[in-house]
Each structure stands twice: as C-alpha cells, then as structure tokens.
Coordinates of N, CA, C and O in Angstrom, one line a residue:
X1 N -58.9 121.5 21.5 CA -60.2 121.7 20.9 C -60.7 122.3 19.7 O -60.6 123.6 20.4
X2 N -60.4 122.7 18.5 CA -60.8 123.9 17.8 C -62.2 123.9 17.9 O -62.8 123.2 17.6
X3 N -63.0 125.3 18.4 CA -64.1 125.7 17.9 C -64.0 127.0 17.2 O -63.4 127.9 17.7
X4 N -65.3 127.3 16.7 CA -65.8 128.5 15.8 C -67.0 128.7 16.4 O -67.7 127.4 16.5
X5 N -67.0 129.8 16.5 CA -68.8 130.4 17.4 C -69.0 131.6 16.0 O -68.6 133.2 16.4
X6 N -70.2 131.7 15.5 CA -70.7 132.7 14.6 C -71.6 133.4 15.3 O -72.2 132.8 16.0
X7 N -71.5 134.6 15.0 CA -72.9 135.3 15.6 C -73.4 136.7 15.0 O -72.4 136.8 13.5
X8 N -74.1 137.2 14.7 CA -74.6 139.0 13.8 C -75.2 138.6 13.3 O -76.1 139.5 12.2
X9 N -76.0 137.3 12.7 CA -77.0 137.2 11.7 C -78.5 137.8 12.4 O -78.3 138.2 13.3
X10 N -79.1 137.7 11.6 CA -80.8 138.1 11.7 C -81.2 138.4 10.4 O -81.2 137.9 9.6
X11 N -82.5 139.6 11.0 CA -83.2 139.7 9.6 C -83.2 141.2 9.2 O -83.1 142.5 10.0
X12 N -82.8 141.6 7.9 CA -82.7 142.9 7.5 C -83.7 142.9 6.0 O -83.6 141.8 5.5
X13 N -83.9 143.8 5.8 CA -84.4 144.5 4.7 C -83.3 144.5 3.5 O -82.3 144.7 3.6
X14 N -84.2 144.2 2.2 CA -83.4 144.1 1.0 C -82.5 145.5 0.8 O -83.3 146.6 1.3
X15 N -81.3 145.6 0.4 CA -80.4 146.7 0.4 C -79.7 147.1 2.0 O -79.1 147.9 1.9
X16 N -80.1 146.5 3.0 CA -79.5 146.9 4.4 C -78.3 146.1 4.6 O -77.6 145.4 3.4
X17 N -77.5 146.0 5.3 CA -76.2 145.8 5.8 C -76.2 144.7 7.4 O -77.1 144.8 8.1
X18 N -75.2 143.8 7.4 CA -75.1 143.3 8.4 C -73.8 142.8 8.7 O -72.8 142.6 7.7
X19 N -73.2 142.5 9.8 CA -71.8 141.9 10.2 C -71.8 141.0 11.1 O -72.3 140.8 12.0
X20 N -71.5 139.9 10.1 CA -71.2 138.4 10.8 C -69.6 138.6 11.5 O -68.6 139.0 11.0
X21 N -69.8 138.1 12.8 CA -68.6 137.3 13.3 C -68.2 136.1 13.4 O -69.0 135.6 13.8
X22 N -66.7 135.7 13.5 CA -66.8 134.2 14.1 C -65.6 134.5 14.9 O -64.2 134.6 14.4
X23 N -65.2 133.7 16.4 CA -64.8 133.8 17.0 C -64.1 132.5 17.4 O -65.2 131.3 17.5
X24 N -62.7 132.3 16.9 CA -62.0 131.0 17.1 C -61.4 130.9 18.3 O -60.8 132.0 19.0
X25 N -61.1 129.4 18.7 CA -60.3 129.0 19.7 C -59.9 128.1 19.7 O -60.2 127.0 18.9
X26 N -58.5 127.5 20.5 CA -57.9 126.5 20.5 C -57.0 125.7 19.2 O -56.4 125.1 19.3
X27 N -56.6 126.8 18.5 CA -55.4 126.9 17.7 C -55.0 128.3 17.6 O -55.9 129.6 17.9
X28 N -53.9 128.6 17.2 CA -52.7 129.7 17.1 C -53.8 130.2 15.5 O -53.5 130.2 14.3
X29 N -55.0 131.1 15.8 CA -55.5 131.8 15.2 C -54.8 132.3 13.7 O -55.1 132.2 12.3
X30 N -53.8 133.2 14.0 CA -53.0 134.0 13.0 C -52.4 132.7 11.6 O -52.0 133.4 10.6
X31 N -52.5 131.7 12.0 CA -51.7 130.5 11.0 C -52.8 129.8 10.4 O -52.0 129.2 9.5
X32 N -53.8 130.5 10.2 CA -54.4 129.0 9.5 C -55.7 130.4 8.5 O -55.9 131.7 9.0
X33 N -56.0 129.7 7.5 CA -57.0 130.5 6.7 C -58.1 130.5 7.1 O -58.6 129.7 7.9
X34 N -59.1 131.5 7.3 CA -60.0 131.4 7.3 C -61.6 131.7 6.6 O -61.0 132.3 5.2
X35 N -62.6 131.2 6.2 CA -63.6 131.2 5.4 C -64.7 131.4 5.8 O -65.2 130.9 6.6
X36 N -65.5 131.8 4.9 CA -67.3 131.5 4.9 C -68.3 130.9 4.0 O -67.1 131.5 2.8
X37 N -68.9 130.4 4.2 CA -69.6 129.8 3.3 C -71.2 129.8 3.5 O -71.5 130.4 4.9
X38 N -72.0 129.5 2.8 CA -73.4 129.5 3.1 C -74.2 128.7 2.6 O -73.7 127.7 1.7
X39 N -75.3 128.4 3.3 CA -76.3 127.5 2.7 C -77.8 127.7 2.8 O -78.4 128.1 3.8
X40 N -78.5 127.8 1.7 CA -79.9 128.4 1.0 C -80.6 127.1 1.3 O -80.2 125.9 0.9
X41 N -81.9 127.2 1.9 CA -82.8 126.1 1.8 C -82.8 125.3 0.6 O -83.0 126.0 -0.7
X42 N -82.6 123.8 1.0 CA -82.6 123.3 -0.8 C -81.5 123.2 -1.7 O -81.1 122.7 -2.4
X43 N -80.4 124.1 -1.1 CA -79.4 124.4 -1.9 C -78.1 124.0 -1.1 O -78.2 123.7 0.0
X44 N -77.0 123.3 -2.0 CA -75.7 122.8 -1.2 C -75.0 124.0 -0.8 O -75.3 125.5 -1.3
X45 N -74.0 123.6 0.4 CA -73.1 124.8 0.8 C -72.4 125.5 -0.5 O -71.9 124.8 -0.9
X46 N -72.5 126.4 0.1 CA -71.7 127.4 -1.2 C -69.9 128.3 -0.5 O -70.7 128.9 0.5
X47 N -69.2 128.6 -1.0 CA -68.5 129.4 -0.9 C -68.9 130.7 -1.0 O -69.2 131.1 -1.9
X48 N -68.0 131.7 0.1 CA -68.9 133.2 -0.1 C -67.6 134.0 -0.4 O -67.1 134.7 -0.8
X49 N -66.6 133.6 1.0 CA -65.4 134.8 1.0 C -64.5 133.9 1.8 O -64.7 132.8 2.6
X50 N -62.7 134.3 1.5 CA -62.2 133.3 2.4 C -60.9 134.9 2.4 O -60.6 135.5 1.5
X51 N -60.2 134.6 3.6 CA -59.0 135.2 3.9 C -57.9 134.6 4.3 O -58.0 133.4 5.1
X52 N -56.7 134.6 3.9 CA -55.5 134.0 4.2 C -55.1 134.3 5.4 O -55.4 135.2 6.0
X53 N -54.0 133.1 5.7 CA -53.0 133.6 7.0 C -52.4 134.7 7.0 O -52.0 135.0 6.0
X54 N -52.1 135.2 8.5 CA -51.9 136.5 8.3 C -50.2 136.6 7.8 O -50.1 137.9 7.2
X55 N -49.3 135.7 7.8 CA -47.9 136.2 7.3 C -47.9 136.1 6.1 O -46.7 136.6 5.5
X56 N -48.5 135.7 4.8 CA -48.6 136.0 4.0 C -49.4 137.0 3.2 O -49.4 137.3 1.8
X57 N -49.8 137.8 4.0 CA -50.3 139.2 3.7 C -51.9 139.3 3.7 O -52.6 140.3 3.4
X58 N -52.4 138.3 4.4 CA -53.8 138.2 4.2 C -54.6 138.5 3.1 O -55.2 139.3 2.5
X59 N -54.8 138.0 1.9 CA -55.1 138.2 0.7 C -56.2 137.5 0.7 O -56.8 136.4 1.8
X60 N -57.6 138.3 0.2 CA -58.7 137.7 0.2 C -59.3 137.4 -1.1 O -59.0 137.5 -2.2
X61 N -60.3 136.5 -1.3 CA -61.2 135.7 -2.5 C -62.8 136.0 -2.0 O -63.4 135.6 -1.2
X62 N -63.1 135.9 -3.0 CA -64.7 136.3 -3.1 C -65.5 135.3 -4.4 O -64.9 135.5 -5.1
X63 N -66.6 134.9 -3.9 CA -67.6 134.3 -4.8 C -68.2 135.6 -5.7 O -68.1 136.6 -5.1
X64 N -68.4 135.4 -7.0 CA -68.8 136.4 -7.7 C -69.8 137.2 -7.5 O -70.1 138.3 -7.5
X65 N -70.7 136.2 -6.6 CA -71.9 136.7 -6.6 C -72.2 137.8 -5.1 O -73.0 138.3 -4.9
X66 N -71.0 137.7 -4.2 CA -71.3 138.8 -3.4 C -69.5 139.8 -3.7 O -69.5 140.5 -3.0
X67 N -69.0 139.9 -4.4 CA -67.9 140.6 -4.9 C -68.4 142.0 -5.1 O -69.3 142.4 -5.7
X68 N -67.8 142.9 -4.7 CA -68.3 144.4 -4.3 C -69.1 144.6 -3.4 O -69.5 146.2 -3.3
X69 N -69.6 144.0 -2.6 CA -71.0 144.2 -1.4 C -70.6 143.3 -0.3 O -70.6 143.7 0.7
X70 N -69.8 142.2 -0.6 CA -69.3 141.5 0.9 C -67.6 141.8 1.4 O -67.1 142.4 0.0
X71 N -67.2 142.1 2.2 CA -65.9 142.2 2.8 C -65.6 141.3 3.9 O -66.0 141.2 4.9
X72 N -64.3 140.6 3.5 CA -63.9 139.4 4.8 C -62.8 140.3 5.6 O -62.0 140.7 4.7
X73 N -62.8 140.2 6.8 CA -61.3 140.5 7.3 C -61.1 139.8 8.6 O -62.1 139.2 9.0
X74 N -59.8 140.1 9.1 CA -59.5 139.4 10.4 C -59.0 140.4 11.4 O -58.2 141.1 11.1
X75 N -59.2 139.7 13.1 CA -58.5 140.5 14.2 C -57.8 139.5 15.0 O -58.5 138.7 15.2
X76 N -56.6 139.3 14.5 CA -55.8 138.3 15.0 C -55.6 138.6 16.3 O -55.6 137.5 17.3
X77 N -55.6 139.9 17.1 CA -55.8 140.0 18.4 C -56.6 139.2 18.8 O -56.8 138.8 20.3
X78 N -58.0 139.2 18.3 CA -59.4 139.1 19.1 C -59.4 137.6 18.7 O -60.6 137.0 18.5
X79 N -58.7 137.0 17.6 CA -59.0 135.6 16.9 C -60.3 135.5 16.7 O -60.9 134.6 16.8
X80 N -60.8 136.7 16.0 CA -62.2 136.9 15.2 C -62.0 137.0 13.7 O -61.3 138.0 13.2
X81 N -62.9 136.7 12.9 CA -62.9 136.7 11.7 C -64.4 137.4 11.2 O -65.4 137.0 11.9
X82 N -64.3 138.7 10.3 CA -65.6 138.9 10.2 C -65.9 139.3 8.7 O -65.1 138.8 7.6
X83 N -67.2 139.4 8.2 CA -67.8 139.2 7.1 C -68.9 140.4 7.0 O -69.8 140.2 7.8
X84 N -68.4 141.4 6.4 CA -69.3 142.8 6.5 C -70.0 142.8 5.2 O -69.5 142.9 4.0
X85 N -71.6 142.7 5.4 CA -72.5 142.3 4.3 C -73.3 143.6 3.9 O -73.7 144.0 4.8
X86 N -72.8 144.3 2.7 CA -73.9 145.2 2.3 C -74.6 145.2 1.1 O -74.4 144.3 0.4
X87 N -75.6 146.0 0.7 CA -76.5 145.9 -0.4 C -76.9 144.4 0.0 O -77.2 144.0 -1.3
X88 N -77.4 144.0 1.0 CA -78.4 142.7 0.8 C -79.4 142.9 0.2 O -80.4 143.2 -0.3
X89 N -79.4 141.2 -0.8 CA -80.3 140.8 -1.3 C -80.9 139.8 -1.1 O -80.4 139.0 -0.2
X90 N -82.9 139.7 -1.3 CA -83.1 138.1 -0.7 C -82.3 137.1 -1.0 O -82.5 136.1 -0.3
X91 N -81.6 137.1 -2.3 CA -81.0 135.7 -2.4 C -79.8 135.5 -1.5 O -79.0 134.5 -1.6
X92 N -79.6 136.2 -0.5 CA -78.2 136.1 0.1 C -78.7 135.5 1.4 O -78.1 135.2 2.8
X93 N -80.1 135.4 1.5 CA -80.6 134.7 2.7 C -80.3 133.2 2.7 O -79.9 132.2 1.9
X94 N -79.5 132.6 4.3 CA -79.0 131.3 3.9 C -78.5 131.3 5.5 O -78.4 132.3 6.5
X95 N -77.8 130.2 5.7 CA -77.4 130.1 7.3 C -76.0 130.2 6.7 O -75.4 129.5 5.7
X96 N -74.9 131.0 7.4 CA -73.5 131.2 7.0 C -73.0 130.5 8.3 O -72.9 131.1 9.3
X97 N -71.7 130.2 7.9 CA -70.8 129.1 8.6 C -69.5 130.0 8.1 O -69.0 130.2 7.2
X98 N -68.9 129.7 9.4 CA -67.3 130.3 9.0 C -66.6 128.7 9.3 O -67.1 127.8 10.0
X99 N -65.7 128.9 8.7 CA -64.5 127.6 8.5 C -63.0 127.8 8.6 O -62.5 129.1 8.3
X100 N -62.3 126.8 9.2 CA -60.8 127.4 9.8 C -60.1 126.2 9.1 O -60.6 125.4 9.1
X101 N -59.0 126.5 9.1 CA -57.8 125.6 8.6 C -57.6 125.3 7.0 O -58.7 125.6 6.1
X102 N -56.8 124.7 6.7 CA -56.3 124.1 5.5 C -57.3 123.0 4.9 O -57.2 121.9 6.1
X103 N -57.9 122.9 4.3 CA -59.0 122.2 3.7 C -60.1 122.4 4.5 O -61.5 121.6 4.3
X104 N -60.3 123.8 5.4 CA -61.5 123.9 6.1 C -61.8 122.7 7.1 O -63.2 122.3 6.6
X105 N -61.0 122.0 7.8 CA -61.4 121.1 8.6 C -61.8 121.5 10.1 O -62.6 120.3 10.4
X106 N -62.6 123.1 10.1 CA -63.1 122.7 11.4 C -64.2 124.0 10.9 O -63.9 125.1 10.3
X107 N -65.5 123.5 11.3 CA -66.6 124.4 11.0 C -67.5 125.0 12.2 O -67.0 124.2 13.3
X108 N -67.8 126.0 12.2 CA -69.0 126.8 13.2 C -70.4 125.9 13.1 O -70.6 125.4 11.8
X109 N -71.3 126.6 13.8 CA -72.5 125.9 14.0 C -73.4 126.7 13.2 O -74.6 126.5 12.6
X110 N -73.0 128.2 12.6 CA -73.9 128.8 11.5 C -74.8 129.7 12.5 O -74.9 129.8 13.2
X111 N -74.8 131.0 11.5 CA -76.0 132.0 11.6 C -76.6 132.5 10.7 O -76.1 132.0 9.5
X112 N -77.8 132.5 11.2 CA -79.2 132.8 10.1 C -79.2 134.3 9.6 O -78.9 135.0 10.4
X113 N -79.1 134.4 8.2 CA -79.2 135.5 7.8 C -80.4 135.5 6.8 O -80.6 134.6 6.0
X114 N -81.3 136.3 7.1 CA -82.9 136.9 6.3 C -82.5 137.9 5.9 O -82.6 138.7 6.5
X115 N -83.1 137.8 4.4 CA -83.3 139.5 3.7 C -84.3 139.5 3.2 O -85.0 138.9 2.2
X116 N -85.3 140.5 3.8 CA -86.7 140.7 3.2 C -86.6 141.3 1.7 O -85.7 142.5 1.7
X117 N -87.3 141.1 1.2 CA -87.9 142.0 0.0 C -88.6 143.2 0.2 O -89.4 143.3 1.3

C-alpha cells in the first residue's frame, strides 16, 4: 500500500520561508512523478509544482503564481520530495498536499501553511 506523509507546515510571516517534506513508502519512489497541490479555504484544490520521475532527468513545472518563489526537489535515497517556499505571501495560505503516480493516484493527508501579513 502506497503512503505519503507530509510535514513542515506551520505559521510564518509574509516574506518568510518554509520547507515542506513528503515521505513516500510502498512503491519504487524514483519511478513515479510527484506533485504538490494546495487548497485554500473556500477554494478548489490547485496545482503548485511537479517533478518528473528520475530517469527522465527530473524536469520540474510550476504554477505561475509560485514560479520563482517555490522550488520542488526529490531525494530518491530518502524517498522524499520537498517544496522549498520562499517570499511567502498571505495568499499562499492553504493546506498543501503531495501526490504521487501517473494521474496522481495517491495523496497525502496534507499539511497546513499559514502566512500572516
């Protein structure tokens, strides 16, 4: 059974930084793309960033709203994907989820990120 566990969320002031982690188990981590999504109160879940499976060269993609501020990376030895968030804004406040697999068939439980103004 595939499991994803996010951590690293919290409360931060605008302009600050946080690093989210997502630890995966139950599948060969390096073979699958990984993504981060977020859902703010009263809004639909939205794409944040993605990183491809490793043997393709681990290409990354970002939502326009986070491009230049967030960085996604993966450590295959630790079966973990990271989301480094910098220059945080109040509008980045949301529950952040990681997802794995083709079509993102597996999701974590989410971690809360709150950015105060």
